[in-house]
Amino acid sequence: MKTKQIVAYYRCSTKDQHYGIQVQKNQMREFVEASKNEFEIIAEFEEHQSGKNDNRIELTKAIKYCQDNGSVLGFTKLDRLSRRASFLHDIKSSGIELKCLDMPELNTLSFGIFASIAEYERELISTRTKNTLAVVRLTKTLGNPLGWSKNRQKALNTKLEKRKAWLDSNEIAKAKQIILLLSSHGKPSLNEIARNLNIQGIKTLRGSKWQPNQIKQLLTEI
């Protein structure tokens, strides 16, 4: 079996606390090592840029490197490339082979689905940020109108950050794939989704098994 050459691309934004460059490098190297010579890394490109910024000098270099050498563009998650569907489709149409670690069975159909999901997530993040800033501005204007103590606010922020990290995790990426697969065969019930996630060993934020009410909440967030 001929070893495939991977050109690895890593990206994180300046505000990214949970998915830094080194984490992505470790995951890529663990994947290559586990592939038992099916893949090898021949070049690595990295940059600190927002996912909504399409002016990616290092990504452009990585794609050109793949085109010139017939290599595979490797990355850990689809949103490391972009959260904008049209930009992702431009990369796909460049003719290079893509290898996404958290979606090993990525194909033309699933790529289109997850590109749309990535853009939808970008829109949600933008909305959440605007809402948070609005609350902050109101608090500064009115002087903590909700009467929250600093400790209570800090605890809430920690809880929200923990949940955001969980929603961005590989576990939830797998859950999305399962939900999309079930949805492609009809409209699955909350019980059916919960049962399938539990069979696959995917845990809730607290490490417990899924219940229908938790699935209902998850569907509003992914």
C-alpha positions as semicolon CSV with decimal commas, in nm:
position;residue;x (nm);y (nm);z (nm)
1;M;0,000;0,000;0,000
2;K;0,138;0,337;-0,106
3;T;0,180;0,587;0,174
4;K;-0,029;0,903;0,126
5;Q;0,148;1,231;0,188
6;I;-0,035;1,476;0,413
7;V;0,009;1,851;0,408
8;A;-0,120;1,946;0,753
9;Y;-0,302;2,274;0,809
10;Y;-0,366;2,412;1,159
11;R;-0,561;2,724;1,250
12;C;-0,685;2,891;1,562
13;S;-0,817;3,237;1,631
14;T;-0,647;3,468;1,877
15;K;-0,939;3,411;2,116
16;D;-0,943;3,031;2,080
17;Q;-0,877;2,887;2,427
18;H;-0,982;2,527;2,372
19;Y;-0,842;2,424;2,036
20;G;-0,494;2,569;2,001
21;I;-0,234;2,494;1,736
22;Q;-0,041;2,248;1,954
23;V;-0,356;2,047;2,028
24;Q;-0,422;2,015;1,654
25;K;-0,061;1,913;1,588
26;N;-0,079;1,644;1,855
27;Q;-0,401;1,505;1,708
28;M;-0,258;1,501;1,356
29;R;0,059;1,322;1,467
30;E;-0,139;1,068;1,671
31;F;-0,356;1,001;1,365
32;V;-0,055;0,950;1,136
33;E;0,113;0,722;1,389
34;A;-0,203;0,514;1,429
35;S;-0,243;0,483;1,050
36;K;0,052;0,240;1,039
37;N;0,229;0,401;0,743
38;E;-0,090;0,472;0,549
39;F;-0,016;0,845;0,589
40;E;0,289;1,062;0,648
41;I;0,323;1,434;0,713
42;I;0,544;1,605;0,457
43;A;0,465;1,970;0,537
44;E;0,283;2,176;0,798
45;F;0,123;2,519;0,773
46;E;-0,029;2,715;1,061
47;E;-0,186;3,053;1,119
48;H;-0,378;3,256;1,375
49;Q;-0,683;3,391;1,196
50;S;-1,054;3,422;1,261
51;G;-1,266;3,156;1,092
52;K;-1,467;3,428;0,919
53;N;-1,158;3,577;0,754
54;D;-1,102;3,416;0,414
55;N;-0,770;3,590;0,347
56;R;-0,556;3,293;0,455
57;I;-0,199;3,318;0,333
58;E;-0,086;2,991;0,491
59;L;-0,393;2,797;0,379
60;T;-0,337;2,920;0,023
61;K;0,023;2,796;0,045
62;A;-0,093;2,458;0,179
63;I;-0,346;2,413;-0,103
64;K;-0,085;2,508;-0,365
65;Y;0,160;2,262;-0,209
66;C;-0,101;1,986;-0,237
67;Q;-0,177;2,071;-0,599
68;D;0,192;2,073;-0,695
69;N;0,274;1,747;-0,518
70;G;-0,050;1,549;-0,540
71;S;-0,071;1,552;-0,161
72;V;-0,366;1,533;0,078
73;L;-0,471;1,842;0,275
74;G;-0,512;1,726;0,634
75;F;-0,692;1,914;0,912
76;T;-0,853;1,820;1,242
77;K;-1,198;1,978;1,206
78;L;-1,388;2,130;0,915
79;D;-1,419;2,466;1,089
80;R;-1,039;2,487;1,103
81;L;-1,061;2,563;0,729
82;S;-1,357;2,799;0,749
83;R;-1,709;2,847;0,881
84;R;-1,828;2,992;0,550
85;A;-1,991;2,740;0,316
86;S;-1,892;2,912;-0,012
87;F;-1,527;2,930;0,094
88;L;-1,529;2,561;0,190
89;H;-1,678;2,468;-0,147
90;D;-1,404;2,670;-0,321
91;I;-1,145;2,458;-0,139
92;K;-1,328;2,139;-0,233
93;S;-1,345;2,243;-0,600
94;S;-0,968;2,304;-0,611
95;G;-0,936;1,935;-0,691
96;I;-0,721;1,830;-0,394
97;E;-0,800;1,539;-0,165
98;L;-0,915;1,635;0,186
99;K;-0,863;1,445;0,512
100;C;-1,065;1,563;0,811
101;L;-0,973;1,376;1,130
102;D;-1,308;1,404;1,305
103;M;-1,498;1,306;0,986
104;P;-1,299;1,018;0,836
105;E;-1,579;0,925;0,592
106;L;-1,599;1,277;0,445
107;N;-1,740;1,267;0,092
108;T;-1,904;1,511;-0,149
109;L;-2,249;1,476;0,012
110;S;-2,137;1,494;0,374
111;F;-1,897;1,779;0,290
112;G;-2,187;1,988;0,160
113;I;-2,397;1,911;0,467
114;F;-2,125;1,994;0,717
115;A;-2,017;2,305;0,527
116;S;-2,371;2,436;0,572
117;I;-2,362;2,341;0,940
118;A;-2,030;2,523;0,985
119;E;-2,177;2,841;0,837
120;Y;-2,488;2,808;1,054
121;E;-2,265;2,775;1,361
122;R;-2,079;3,091;1,255
123;E;-2,409;3,277;1,241
124;L;-2,506;3,145;1,585
125;I;-2,171;3,250;1,732
126;S;-2,216;3,597;1,586
127;T;-2,566;3,624;1,734
128;R;-2,451;3,501;2,076
129;T;-2,162;3,747;2,077
130;K;-2,392;4,038;1,993
131;N;-2,636;3,934;2,265
132;T;-2,357;3,901;2,521
133;L;-2,217;4,244;2,432
134;A;-2,564;4,393;2,466
135;V;-2,593;4,253;2,819
136;V;-2,245;4,382;2,907
137;R;-2,330;4,730;2,780
138;L;-2,656;4,727;2,974
139;T;-2,478;4,617;3,291
140;K;-2,223;4,898;3,258
141;T;-2,497;5,152;3,199
142;L;-2,728;5,045;3,480
143;G;-2,468;4,917;3,723
144;N;-2,536;4,542;3,745
145;P;-2,919;4,561;3,718
146;L;-2,953;4,188;3,781
147;G;-2,783;4,218;4,116
148;W;-2,528;3,948;4,037
149;S;-2,218;3,924;4,252
150;K;-1,879;3,897;4,084
151;N;-1,843;3,537;4,204
152;R;-2,182;3,441;4,064
153;Q;-2,100;3,601;3,730
154;K;-1,762;3,427;3,722
155;A;-1,926;3,089;3,793
156;L;-2,176;3,149;3,515
157;N;-1,903;3,243;3,269
158;T;-1,707;2,928;3,358
159;K;-2,018;2,715;3,306
160;L;-2,085;2,875;2,966
161;E;-1,723;2,831;2,854
162;K;-1,731;2,465;2,959
163;R;-2,049;2,403;2,761
164;K;-1,911;2,584;2,453
165;A;-1,597;2,368;2,463
166;W;-1,816;2,057;2,488
167;L;-2,034;2,168;2,194
168;D;-1,715;2,214;1,988
169;S;-1,574;1,874;2,089
170;N;-1,525;1,565;1,874
171;E;-1,799;1,390;2,074
172;I;-2,062;1,639;1,959
173;A;-1,922;1,629;1,603
174;K;-1,991;1,253;1,609
175;A;-2,337;1,316;1,753
176;K;-2,412;1,554;1,463
177;Q;-2,310;1,287;1,211
178;I;-2,540;1,032;1,375
179;I;-2,832;1,276;1,387
180;L;-2,781;1,368;1,019
181;L;-2,765;1,001;0,923
182;L;-3,086;0,925;1,111
183;S;-3,254;1,230;0,959
184;S;-3,162;1,116;0,608
185;H;-3,396;0,819;0,660
186;G;-3,689;1,016;0,797
187;K;-3,767;1,222;1,105
188;P;-3,620;1,036;1,406
189;S;-3,783;1,065;1,748
190;L;-3,596;1,207;2,047
191;N;-3,592;0,857;2,198
192;E;-3,441;0,711;1,883
193;I;-3,165;0,972;1,871
194;A;-3,089;0,922;2,241
195;R;-3,074;0,544;2,199
196;N;-2,829;0,570;1,907
197;L;-2,600;0,815;2,085
198;N;-2,594;0,589;2,391
199;I;-2,515;0,284;2,175
200;Q;-2,218;0,472;2,027
201;G;-2,095;0,560;2,376
202;I;-2,135;0,935;2,331
203;K;-2,185;1,099;2,670
204;T;-2,364;1,414;2,783
205;L;-2,173;1,710;2,927
206;R;-2,197;1,548;3,272
207;G;-2,081;1,211;3,142
208;S;-2,420;1,043;3,169
209;K;-2,650;0,871;2,917
210;W;-2,876;1,074;2,693
211;Q;-3,243;1,132;2,772
212;P;-3,504;1,270;2,527
213;N;-3,522;1,610;2,703
214;Q;-3,143;1,646;2,670
215;I;-3,162;1,564;2,298
216;K;-3,428;1,835;2,259
217;Q;-3,196;2,090;2,419
218;L;-2,897;1,973;2,211
219;L;-3,090;2,015;1,884
220;T;-3,141;2,383;1,965
221;E;-2,765;2,433;2,005
222;I;-2,605;2,239;1,720
